[in-house]
Amino acid sequence: MDFAFSAEQELLRSSVRDYLRDRFGDERVVALAESDAGWDPASWRELVDMGWLDPSLGLLEHAVIAEESAYALLPAPWFSTVALAWPLLDDALRDEPVTVALGGVVAVGPGGLTGTVSLVPDLGSVSHVIVRGDDDALYAVETAAASVQVRSTMDRTRRLGELTLSSTPARRLDAGPASLALVRRRALALAACEAVGVAQRALDLAAAYAKTREQFGRIIGAYQGVSHKVADIFVAVQLGRSLAYWAAWAASEDDPQADVAASAAKAAATEGAVLACEYAIQVHGGIGFTYEHILHRYYKRAQWLEAFEGYGREHRAAIAAAILDSEGAVA
Amino acid sequence: MDFRDTPDEAQFRATLRQWLTDSLPAGWSERTPTPGRWDEAHSREWSRKLYDAGYVGLTWPKEYGGGGAPHTYQGIFLEETARIGAPDHIGGIGLGMAGPTIVAWGSDEQKKRYLPPLLAGEEIWCQGFSEPGSGSDLAGARTRAELDGDEWVVNGQKVWSSYAHIADWCILVVRTDPSAAKHAGLSYLLVDMHAPGVEVRPLRQITGDPEFNEVFFTDVRVPRESMLGQPGEGWNVAMTTLLHERGTLGFALTAFLERQVRSLIRLARHVGADDPVIRDQIAQQWIDLQALRFTNYRSLTALQKTGVPGPEGSVAKLHWSETNQRLTKLALSLQGLGSQLDGEGGVWDGFWQYQQLRSRGNTIEAGTSEVLRNIIAERVVGLPRSR
């Protein structure tokens, strides 16, 4: 039994962290979030050059990058490409920013694909989107050839868009719909890892503020009404982290518990991240409620993650079915 | 990262599982949980069996009768005994608190004297830390010990002492220097519970059971050498005890909660769980159990790699206690008005009624949730002290 990342994985973590600190400080992230595009397309090349899209990376390496990039609130379609599209990518899509339209099916006709799929993550910042045809096959579509409507999204660093295809040319992928189970499992585990990064940042912000802000002549972190909220954020971070890493490991090893692990991690870590941000906002008082402060951006990411691929209750329903409806399935 | 057993661990697990099946009465794991009023004779007999099979003190040094195994083996032991619902060893305080403290602070002579009978379950230990006037504030202890010739003379009162009514020895925090600053005046004695002047009075809890005791010390004479550390070092020695209580306890807490979740699932199947709200809450208990389990694994890995438990370990007891309170209330809510029956005619003869009431002590004993949140906020997150 060994619950630790390898030395190489920890090295990767440091290099990711260093890069993000140098290139994606809060000020730049805010500027990008407020821009029309929502990100800097030129930064994609940097991520590729650093090896973040290297085919040799496994899910545990992706877990490390997901946690750290969420900590920095990196605005880039890396999450959609790696947490969603990854198992479907072929050589032609390698190194491209790609998303997956999970929320619908489009008609396959002689002239191409036709139909509309809404709520597609990062649709405005990818070169390709993978859709599911009514023949049950998966297709890659160039977003430039489609109609893309990016919707105003609470989390401005991860916007949702509506894809409309009308006899749009598409390329059929070798990967079939059976791969979508793996896509979902990975997506849940990596969403949980992102949630851990978000919650950790909320903890760091809350702790830093509680250590410096003074009221009634004392540092507010000395008041238990404040410090116990910070302690509760710490607890949420640790519990979420344990589940998220477990889920990532289980998915990477095709463990028999991979699906319940993914559901447990996704539900608990994203709800934990929402709580962490809410408590952090409360600890900050009025300043935490302003648009100027960075916190609301993490709060919005936490809520995005909580809503992504099913709120907690959907995952708990799946877990309940696994532990209550079949004999001897308890672990 | 790998959660699977190594070949050696798998072998140990398989042998243990077989041993448990062979050693417990047939059909043991399928039996319905009962409030199971504790039976001292059975508990002693079971403890002896565990010892004879080599399952007590698995991770302790070999020279004092332990198994010298890595911590994972203790984890496997607790997982497997929880899975089958095996009874606990009678010497929980000795194994979890007194023993590790003696290993850390004791002289060779003390280790040789106290550890073997502790492991064998021949000598039971209890803990004398809390007092009527100092609960969470341990450093405020007022039970005093004064040197008279070659003996300490102890006077005072301790409370909330589990097993004191059957204990042979007590780890006792006393004030030896009233003039020194609060923490510096404390010392740590090993006291014979059969000595003249020791009086134990049971305290009934809200469950109605007398699980705890008050212990009165009146001119109790303790040999001068029956001390861990030097006079004035009692606070540091006591911190070792509490570190072990809050550190390696993680596995025991996971094992306990696993038993509770299994019982909850069994209850839900028994009464029928179609209500989506109930199903949602049961799944949440299962998730909370996994969160505890894997946080504990993470803490253990840190312990094995660095020698000290990681900061994540400090959340285990806090999370466990609050989860068990939610879980037991949920179990009662599955029983309708029948939830008010706590004996014959009730579900499982009142098992859940006992568990629910008992769980209220979980957020108080071994560090209140308030103290644990202070520890996390101050020592782990680094916020200023609240007092």
XYZ file of C-alpha atoms in Angstrom:
718
model
C 0.000 0.000 0.000
C 1.535 3.253 -1.122
C -0.546 6.420 -1.294
C 1.955 8.893 -2.664
C 2.903 10.273 -6.037
C 6.255 9.156 -7.425
C 9.312 11.403 -7.404
C 8.789 12.015 -11.144
C 5.159 12.964 -10.566
C 6.167 15.363 -7.790
C 8.772 16.858 -10.123
C 6.045 17.375 -12.708
C 3.952 19.093 -10.029
C 6.740 21.565 -9.230
C 7.355 22.387 -12.878
C 3.630 22.924 -13.519
C 3.371 25.105 -10.428
C 6.435 27.165 -11.404
C 5.165 27.719 -14.927
C 1.724 28.792 -13.756
C 3.139 31.159 -11.161
C 5.381 32.790 -13.762
C 2.892 32.960 -16.614
C -0.582 32.952 -15.069
C -0.607 35.192 -12.035
C -3.956 36.430 -10.758
C -3.735 39.682 -12.699
C -3.302 37.995 -16.066
C -5.953 35.387 -15.319
C -8.443 38.148 -14.513
C -7.542 40.067 -17.685
C -8.012 36.933 -19.797
C -11.260 36.029 -18.061
C -12.623 39.487 -18.871
C -11.448 39.368 -22.497
C -13.743 38.359 -25.368
C -11.815 35.197 -26.150
C -11.532 34.184 -22.498
C -7.996 32.898 -22.953
C -4.745 33.441 -24.835
C -4.665 31.004 -27.789
C -0.899 31.536 -28.045
C -0.509 29.847 -24.668
C -1.611 26.506 -26.131
C 1.770 26.101 -27.823
C 3.461 26.625 -24.440
C 1.414 23.845 -22.848
C 2.242 21.493 -25.728
C 5.936 22.394 -25.537
C 6.000 21.707 -21.813
C 4.638 18.240 -22.437
C 1.209 18.702 -20.832
C -0.319 16.930 -23.838
C 2.338 14.292 -24.227
C 0.687 10.958 -25.111
C 2.951 9.213 -22.601
C 1.248 10.919 -19.629
C -1.038 8.730 -17.546
C -4.058 9.656 -15.495
C -2.018 10.261 -12.335
C 0.096 12.821 -14.222
C -3.111 14.389 -15.511
C -4.401 14.458 -11.933
C -1.374 16.468 -10.841
C -1.725 18.966 -13.709
C -5.498 19.282 -13.181
C -5.075 20.096 -9.493
C -2.349 22.667 -10.111
C -3.978 24.317 -13.124
C -7.225 24.730 -11.172
C -5.234 26.210 -8.278
C -4.059 28.889 -10.729
C -7.438 28.996 -12.500
C -5.629 28.520 -15.811
C -7.935 29.727 -18.585
C -7.224 27.228 -21.391
C -9.071 24.270 -22.934
C -6.556 21.830 -21.415
C -9.275 20.402 -19.171
C -11.654 19.722 -22.066
C -8.866 18.201 -24.123
C -7.449 15.982 -21.401
C -10.350 15.352 -19.014
C -12.859 14.783 -21.820
C -11.417 14.133 -25.276
C -8.213 12.298 -24.329
C -9.249 8.636 -24.869
C -10.801 9.578 -28.240
C -7.862 11.479 -29.713
C -6.073 10.056 -32.725
C -2.910 11.230 -34.492
C -4.791 13.841 -36.506
C -6.101 15.480 -33.328
C -2.913 15.121 -31.310
C -1.745 18.433 -29.768
C -4.955 20.196 -30.815
C -7.368 21.794 -28.326
C -10.438 19.539 -28.472
C -13.700 19.272 -26.569
C -16.514 16.718 -26.487
C -20.216 17.458 -26.876
C -21.647 14.973 -24.412
C -25.123 16.427 -24.149
C -26.766 15.265 -27.369
C -26.768 13.299 -30.593
C -26.608 14.700 -34.122
C -28.027 13.283 -37.352
C -25.614 11.647 -39.763
C -26.444 12.381 -43.400
C -24.733 12.031 -46.771
C -23.625 15.674 -46.736
C -22.373 15.666 -43.151
C -23.749 16.094 -39.661
C -26.825 18.069 -38.685
C -28.121 19.027 -35.277
C -27.576 21.134 -32.199
C -25.785 20.311 -28.980
C -25.735 22.824 -26.138
C -23.648 23.239 -22.988
C -20.375 22.196 -24.611
C -17.361 23.153 -22.410
C -14.727 25.427 -23.958
C -16.458 25.291 -27.331
C -15.256 28.778 -28.226
C -11.587 27.969 -27.636
C -11.060 24.614 -29.342
C -10.193 23.720 -32.934
C -12.258 20.511 -32.907
C -15.294 19.137 -31.166
C -16.168 15.458 -30.937
C -19.861 14.653 -31.344
C -21.939 11.520 -31.243
C -23.876 10.623 -34.371
C -27.292 8.959 -34.481
C -25.473 5.955 -35.966
C -23.730 5.654 -32.573
C -20.334 6.510 -34.047
C -18.133 9.387 -32.869
C -17.107 12.187 -35.230
C -14.582 14.998 -35.114
C -15.814 18.332 -36.431
C -13.726 21.443 -37.047
C -15.304 24.244 -35.052
C -14.389 26.649 -37.863
C -16.796 24.752 -40.103
C -19.643 24.824 -37.584
C -21.811 27.468 -35.999
C -20.571 28.163 -32.512
C -22.484 30.269 -30.020
C -20.609 30.844 -26.783
C -23.023 31.536 -23.921
C -22.464 33.881 -21.030
C -21.217 31.561 -18.288
C -20.740 32.319 -14.583
C -17.216 30.909 -14.764
C -15.718 33.149 -17.433
C -12.620 30.964 -17.599
C -14.624 27.929 -18.719
C -17.493 29.009 -20.920
C -20.182 26.777 -22.309
C -21.257 26.993 -25.920
C -23.929 25.806 -28.302
C -22.869 23.874 -31.385
C -25.056 23.909 -34.476
C -24.259 21.679 -37.425
C -26.029 21.731 -40.794
C -24.627 19.184 -43.199
C -21.275 19.972 -41.677
C -18.363 17.823 -42.832
C -16.987 15.527 -40.156
C -14.459 12.747 -39.796
C -15.514 9.457 -38.246
C -13.250 8.377 -35.391
C -11.980 4.862 -34.745
C -12.966 5.221 -31.094
C -16.559 4.108 -30.635
C -19.250 4.970 -28.082
C -17.877 2.293 -25.755
C -15.017 4.707 -25.090
C -17.490 7.167 -23.573
C -17.617 5.173 -20.323
C -13.888 5.727 -19.961
C -14.295 9.384 -20.946
C -16.825 9.840 -18.161
C -14.790 8.038 -15.536
C -11.716 10.118 -16.327
C -13.779 13.289 -16.485
C -15.216 12.701 -13.013
C -11.842 11.880 -11.477
C -10.138 14.900 -13.047
C -13.021 17.216 -12.143
C -12.498 16.056 -8.569
C -8.776 16.855 -8.840
C -9.594 20.314 -10.176
C -11.971 20.800 -7.261
C -9.123 19.999 -4.870
C -6.976 22.683 -6.492
C -9.818 25.198 -6.184
C -10.442 24.305 -2.533
C -6.726 24.517 -1.722
C -6.584 28.037 -3.158
C -9.660 29.018 -1.141
C -7.936 27.667 1.973
C -4.720 29.560 1.246
C -6.603 32.806 0.613
C -8.732 32.406 3.754
C -5.729 31.536 5.911
C -3.630 34.422 4.586
C -6.428 36.891 5.249
C -7.224 35.515 8.701
C -3.539 35.877 9.636
C -3.337 39.569 8.768
C -6.721 41.240 9.072
C -7.331 42.925 12.442
C -10.647 43.819 14.080
C -11.399 44.787 17.680
C -7.647 44.990 18.183
C -6.905 41.378 17.332
C -5.933 39.314 14.314
C -9.273 37.809 13.250
C -7.773 34.308 12.921
C -7.575 34.248 16.723
C -11.376 34.268 16.924
C -12.755 30.755 16.890
C -15.769 31.881 14.886
C -13.258 32.528 12.111
C -10.571 29.926 12.801
C -13.012 27.033 12.978
C -14.362 27.951 9.550
C -10.798 27.851 8.247
C -10.312 24.469 9.944
C -13.458 23.204 8.213
C -12.047 24.319 4.855
C -8.878 22.368 5.669
C -10.936 19.268 6.434
C -12.860 19.602 3.162
C -9.596 19.933 1.223
C -8.047 16.847 2.815
C -11.088 14.604 2.433
C -11.626 15.707 -1.159
C -7.965 15.173 -1.981
C -7.962 11.622 -0.601
C -11.016 10.696 -2.673
C -9.808 12.460 -5.829
C -6.433 10.685 -5.824
C -8.144 7.366 -5.098
C -10.496 7.901 -8.046
C -7.609 8.829 -10.353
C -5.650 5.749 -9.314
C -8.692 3.476 -9.626
C -9.484 4.766 -13.121
C -5.867 4.446 -14.224
C -5.728 0.833 -13.016
C -9.206 -0.117 -14.246
C -9.923 -1.103 -10.646
C -13.283 -2.824 -9.981
C -14.249 0.138 -7.800
C -13.319 2.747 -10.406
C -16.895 3.851 -11.068
C -18.008 4.242 -7.456
C -14.670 5.884 -6.665
C -15.177 8.391 -9.484
C -18.699 9.179 -8.300
C -17.680 9.480 -4.657
C -14.741 11.739 -5.484
C -16.678 13.917 -7.894
C -19.568 14.442 -5.462
C -17.486 15.022 -2.340
C -14.606 17.031 -3.804
C -16.772 19.419 -5.815
C -19.203 19.975 -2.933
C -16.172 20.440 -0.685
C -14.763 23.040 -3.066
C -18.046 24.965 -3.070
C -18.097 24.925 0.741
C -14.436 25.963 0.877
C -15.122 28.970 -1.325
C -18.263 29.959 0.574
C -16.431 29.809 3.892
C -13.466 31.682 2.423
C -15.798 34.441 1.209
C -17.359 34.626 4.686
C -13.938 34.814 6.361
C -13.018 37.713 4.061
C -16.137 39.701 4.953
C -17.111 42.524 2.573
C -13.946 42.385 0.478
C -14.662 38.728 -0.334
C -17.998 39.765 -1.807
C -16.487 42.193 -4.319
C -15.938 41.575 -8.022
C -12.455 42.959 -7.552
C -11.359 40.097 -5.283
C -10.209 36.896 -6.968
C -12.319 34.626 -4.721
C -15.560 34.775 -6.682
C -13.770 33.362 -9.705
C -12.846 30.252 -7.720
C -16.363 30.071 -6.333
C -17.726 30.079 -9.863
C -15.280 27.391 -10.981
C -16.264 25.285 -7.964
C -19.914 25.582 -8.915
C -19.119 24.792 -12.547
C -17.390 21.606 -11.430
C -20.241 20.708 -9.093
C -22.719 20.989 -11.978
C -20.505 19.212 -14.540
C -21.520 15.611 -15.337
C -24.121 15.458 -12.600
C -24.635 17.146 -9.251
C -23.706 15.158 -6.159
C -27.145 13.628 -5.729
C -26.906 11.891 -9.117
C -23.639 10.307 -8.078
C -24.990 9.331 -4.689
C -27.948 7.685 -6.431
C -25.477 5.635 -8.483
C -23.527 4.703 -5.353
C -26.731 3.777 -3.529
C -27.631 1.426 -6.368
C -24.188 -0.172 -6.159
C -24.192 -0.697 -2.386
C -27.886 -1.346 -1.705
C -29.247 -3.182 -4.713
C -26.678 -5.924 -5.182
C -25.637 -8.412 -2.524
C -22.138 -8.285 -1.157
C -21.047 -5.258 -3.149
C -20.057 -3.236 -0.106
C -16.449 -2.287 0.278
C 0.731 5.062 -5.869
C -0.712 1.602 -5.429
C -3.463 0.500 -3.036
C -3.079 -3.196 -3.658
C -1.463 -5.511 -1.150
C 2.114 -6.587 -1.750
C 2.463 -10.390 -2.056
C 3.532 -10.546 1.618
C 0.597 -8.401 2.720
C -1.807 -10.502 0.653
C -0.452 -13.631 2.314
C -0.841 -12.076 5.765
C -4.410 -11.013 4.935
C -5.405 -14.446 3.662
C -3.957 -16.214 6.697
C -5.645 -13.792 9.073
C -9.001 -14.089 7.302
C -8.853 -17.862 7.597
C -7.800 -17.643 11.234
C -10.722 -15.335 12.054
C -13.195 -17.656 10.338
C -11.794 -20.627 12.238
C -11.576 -18.879 15.602
C -14.985 -17.177 15.761
C -18.223 -19.142 16.182
C -19.727 -20.453 12.939
C -21.897 -17.890 11.131
C -20.345 -15.033 13.094
C -20.263 -12.481 10.281
C -23.932 -13.084 9.391
C -25.229 -12.587 12.912
C -27.459 -9.624 13.640
C -25.693 -6.873 15.561
C -26.965 -6.521 19.122
C -26.350 -3.912 21.767
C -24.023 -6.590 23.130
C -23.524 -5.618 26.729
C -19.826 -6.093 27.146
C -18.713 -9.382 28.649
C -15.387 -9.207 30.440
C -14.703 -12.936 30.520
C -15.307 -13.352 26.786
C -13.271 -10.281 26.037
C -10.306 -11.616 28.019
C -10.556 -14.989 26.327
C -10.680 -13.462 22.846
C -7.744 -11.161 23.661
C -5.698 -14.174 24.707
C -6.512 -15.978 21.456
C -5.384 -12.961 19.444
C -2.174 -12.807 21.423
C -1.393 -16.495 21.078
C -1.885 -16.218 17.317
C 0.581 -13.300 17.185
C -1.924 -10.610 16.203
C -1.391 -8.274 19.176
C 1.289 -5.586 18.973
C 1.974 -6.347 15.308
C 4.011 -3.201 14.784
C 5.762 -3.123 18.156
C 9.482 -3.834 18.530
C 10.252 -7.557 18.561
C 12.435 -7.387 21.673
C 9.392 -6.512 23.777
C 7.098 -9.153 22.368
C 5.798 -7.256 19.355
C 5.725 -8.394 15.729
C 8.084 -5.762 14.300
C 5.849 -5.441 11.214
C 5.222 -2.276 9.156
C 2.119 -0.190 9.998
C 0.241 -1.562 6.986
C -0.070 -4.896 8.768
C -1.925 -3.273 11.650
C -4.148 -1.650 9.025
C -4.861 -5.003 7.393
C -5.569 -6.517 10.807
C -8.126 -3.821 11.595
C -9.720 -4.017 8.134
C -10.172 -7.767 8.362
C -11.428 -7.807 11.947
C -13.910 -5.054 11.029
C -15.063 -6.975 7.970
C -16.008 -10.003 10.029
C -17.089 -7.969 13.058
C -14.608 -9.538 15.484
C -14.648 -8.314 19.093
C -12.083 -5.759 20.262
C -9.016 -6.582 22.316
C -9.659 -5.834 25.988
C -6.531 -3.716 26.381
C -7.386 -0.856 24.021
C -5.928 1.858 26.259
C -2.768 -0.140 26.836
C -2.242 -1.004 23.172
C -3.160 2.401 21.794
C -1.864 4.786 24.435
C 0.118 3.421 27.389
C 2.173 0.960 25.337
C 3.396 3.333 22.611
C 4.242 5.923 25.280
C 6.273 3.364 27.241
C 8.026 2.340 24.004
C 8.908 6.005 23.363
C 9.838 7.146 26.906
C 10.386 4.078 29.071
C 13.692 2.738 30.379
C 14.728 -0.751 29.261
C 13.652 -2.013 32.634
C 10.213 -0.429 32.312
C 9.737 -1.802 28.812
C 10.618 -5.304 29.972
C 8.356 -5.017 32.997
C 5.223 -3.541 31.424
C 5.051 -4.391 27.726
C 4.865 -8.229 27.669
C 1.895 -8.562 30.093
C 0.207 -5.630 28.342
C 0.405 -7.433 24.995
C -0.719 -10.707 26.518
C -3.818 -9.003 27.900
C -2.780 -10.078 31.383
C -2.554 -6.503 32.607
C -5.177 -3.940 31.679
C -4.393 -0.225 31.544
C -6.501 2.855 32.023
C -5.858 6.547 31.507
C -5.845 9.224 34.219
C -5.719 12.516 32.344
C -9.005 14.436 32.662
C -10.113 15.925 35.981
C -13.326 17.596 37.084
C -11.585 20.969 36.738
C -9.459 20.220 33.679
C -10.986 18.466 30.694
C -9.765 19.903 27.424
C -7.304 22.010 29.403
C -5.071 19.095 30.392
C -2.258 21.357 31.604
C -4.551 22.559 34.365
C -4.390 19.157 36.118
C -4.388 19.480 39.905
C -3.942 15.886 41.087
C -0.663 16.207 42.957
C 2.258 13.925 43.716
C 4.742 14.762 46.456
C 8.003 12.990 47.040
C 8.267 11.299 50.431
C 11.477 9.344 50.691
C 11.589 7.011 47.701
C 7.886 7.256 46.957
C 5.480 9.685 45.332
C 2.368 10.288 47.385
C -0.603 10.921 45.081
C -3.797 12.800 46.000
C -6.567 13.905 43.663
C -9.352 12.862 41.339
C -9.585 11.796 37.689
C -12.694 11.347 35.511
C -13.874 9.744 32.242
C -11.515 6.839 32.732
C -12.597 3.874 30.574
C -11.711 0.401 31.863
C -10.561 1.800 35.230
C -12.876 -0.665 37.011
C -10.909 -3.606 35.613
C -7.529 -1.917 35.161
C -4.294 -3.054 36.799
C -2.311 0.040 35.839
C -2.960 3.689 35.140
C -1.035 6.248 33.095
C -1.475 9.233 35.378
C -0.730 12.909 34.771
C 0.109 14.604 38.090
C 1.393 17.958 39.302
C 4.766 17.495 41.012
C 5.822 21.130 41.130
C 3.028 23.559 42.071
C 5.436 26.504 41.864
C 6.435 25.852 38.250
C 4.581 27.288 35.247
C 1.420 25.419 34.272
C 2.896 22.871 31.801
C 6.296 22.609 33.470
C 4.919 21.350 36.786
C 3.502 18.116 35.388
C 4.873 14.561 35.558
C 3.738 11.197 34.190
C 3.372 8.262 36.577
C 2.631 4.572 36.098
C 0.322 3.730 38.992
C -0.745 0.345 40.342
C -4.551 0.420 40.429
C -4.551 -2.173 43.219
C -2.512 0.055 45.547
C -4.171 1.178 48.812
C -5.962 4.525 48.416
C -7.165 3.989 44.815
C -10.941 4.041 44.582
C -12.917 3.571 41.356
C -16.545 4.667 41.040
C -18.500 3.941 37.855
C -20.127 6.829 35.989
C -23.282 6.077 34.051
C -23.453 7.645 30.616
C -26.538 8.758 28.676
C -26.719 5.214 27.313
C -27.247 4.005 30.872
C -24.000 2.014 30.711
C -21.180 2.589 33.184
C -18.359 2.616 30.601
C -16.393 5.411 32.275
C -15.261 5.835 35.847
C -14.193 8.373 38.376
C -10.930 7.479 40.078
C -10.003 8.871 43.489
C -6.420 8.837 44.784
C -5.934 9.239 48.537
C -2.342 9.077 49.805
C -1.507 6.491 47.145
C 2.179 5.592 47.370
C 3.989 5.088 44.050
C 7.651 4.004 43.757
C 9.881 6.906 42.728
C 11.083 5.108 39.596
C 7.534 4.468 38.293
C 7.664 7.570 36.129
C 8.015 8.070 32.390
C 10.498 10.860 31.652
C 11.813 13.138 34.387
C 9.767 15.162 36.878
C 8.457 18.170 34.928
C 8.424 16.315 31.594
C 4.860 15.077 32.025
C 3.391 17.390 29.416
C 5.742 16.146 26.686
C 5.143 12.518 27.637
C 1.375 13.091 27.597
C 1.645 14.635 24.137
C 3.235 11.375 22.920
C 0.218 9.511 24.278
C -2.218 11.856 22.572
C -0.257 11.831 19.319
C -0.699 8.080 19.233
C -4.320 8.367 20.234
C -4.964 10.773 17.377
C -2.470 9.336 14.880
C -2.498 5.559 14.588
C -6.108 5.603 15.738
C -7.077 6.295 12.121
C -7.249 2.631 11.202
C -9.351 1.744 14.228
C -11.734 4.581 13.415
C -12.025 3.427 9.812
C -12.662 -0.135 10.947
C -15.348 1.023 13.375
C -17.072 3.184 10.785
C -16.903 0.393 8.224
C -18.790 -1.853 10.638
C -21.370 0.899 11.137
C -21.856 1.433 7.403
C -22.227 -2.316 6.851
C -24.831 -2.464 9.602
C -26.618 0.544 8.140
C -26.797 -1.093 4.716
C -28.076 -4.252 6.318
C -30.729 -2.284 8.166
C -31.743 -0.452 4.993
C -32.192 -3.754 3.168
C -34.137 -5.080 6.132
C -36.626 -2.211 6.301
C -36.563 -1.517 2.559
C -34.860 1.606 1.256
C -36.804 2.937 -1.727
C -36.973 6.540 -0.630
C -34.488 8.495 -2.787
C -33.710 10.885 0.079
C -32.782 7.990 2.341
C -30.735 6.377 -0.422
C -28.916 9.667 -0.951
C -28.059 9.874 2.742
C -26.884 6.277 2.933
C -24.603 6.850 -0.066
C -23.231 9.932 1.706
C -22.273 7.818 4.736
C -20.487 5.408 2.408
C -18.628 8.303 0.774
C -17.700 9.675 4.200
C -16.313 6.253 5.109
C -14.165 6.132 1.963
C -12.943 9.663 2.644
C -11.818 8.556 6.098
C -10.229 5.367 4.760
C -8.166 7.038 2.055
C -7.215 9.996 4.229
C -5.906 7.465 6.684
C -3.939 5.686 3.931
C -2.440 9.014 2.942
C -1.488 9.738 6.523
C 0.050 6.293 6.884
C 2.119 6.725 3.731
C 3.453 9.997 5.121
C 4.229 8.239 8.403
C 6.147 5.488 6.626
C 8.084 7.877 4.415
C 8.876 10.566 6.986
C 8.348 8.984 10.409
C 5.632 11.456 11.387
C 1.928 11.402 10.483
C 1.018 14.013 7.861
C -1.265 16.990 8.568
C -4.157 15.132 6.916
C -4.207 12.761 9.911
C -5.544 15.510 12.167
C -8.888 15.451 10.355
C -9.567 11.742 10.916
C -11.071 11.824 14.393
C -13.028 15.017 13.728
C -14.527 13.609 10.517
C -15.147 10.172 12.019
C -17.023 11.433 15.056
C -19.331 13.726 13.132
C -19.967 11.067 10.480
C -20.898 8.493 13.114
C -23.364 10.927 14.674
C -25.051 11.530 11.315
C -25.035 7.823 10.485
C -26.625 6.656 13.716
C -29.345 9.311 13.538
C -30.069 8.197 9.990
C -30.340 4.593 11.208
C -32.940 5.611 13.802
C -34.913 7.570 11.212
C -35.327 4.358 9.187
C -37.263 2.836 12.087
C -40.184 5.243 12.493
C -41.699 5.375 15.967
C -40.135 1.959 16.543
C -36.868 3.867 16.803
C -37.899 4.672 20.368
C -37.747 1.019 21.470
C -34.381 0.286 22.987
C -34.715 -3.365 23.952
C -36.668 -6.484 23.186
C -39.268 -5.898 20.478
C -37.195 -3.135 18.936
C -35.016 -3.506 15.853
C -31.982 -5.634 16.727
C -32.863 -5.348 20.430
C -31.850 -1.712 20.604
C -28.488 -1.853 18.816
C -28.989 1.444 17.000
C -30.530 3.170 20.004
C -27.366 2.407 21.949
C -25.120 3.421 19.034
C -26.942 6.714 18.510
C -26.718 7.786 22.135
C -23.123 6.589 22.426
C -22.139 8.605 19.356
C -22.761 11.871 21.202
C -19.632 11.117 23.203
C -17.553 10.800 20.027
C -17.204 14.552 19.564
C -16.207 14.975 23.222
C -13.853 12.087 24.086
C -10.200 12.060 23.015
C -10.233 15.755 22.162
C -13.468 17.659 21.641
C -14.251 18.764 18.101
C -13.617 22.326 19.285
C -10.121 21.436 20.495
C -9.416 19.528 17.278
C -10.493 22.516 15.178
C -8.208 24.706 17.280
C -5.340 22.284 16.636
C -5.971 22.282 12.886
C -6.325 26.066 12.744
C -3.298 26.826 14.917
C -0.784 24.042 14.404
C -1.557 22.983 10.845
C -2.881 26.104 9.106
C -0.808 28.442 11.290
C -3.442 30.874 12.545
C -2.695 32.778 15.760
C -3.565 31.134 19.071
C -7.086 31.731 20.266
C -6.140 31.984 23.932
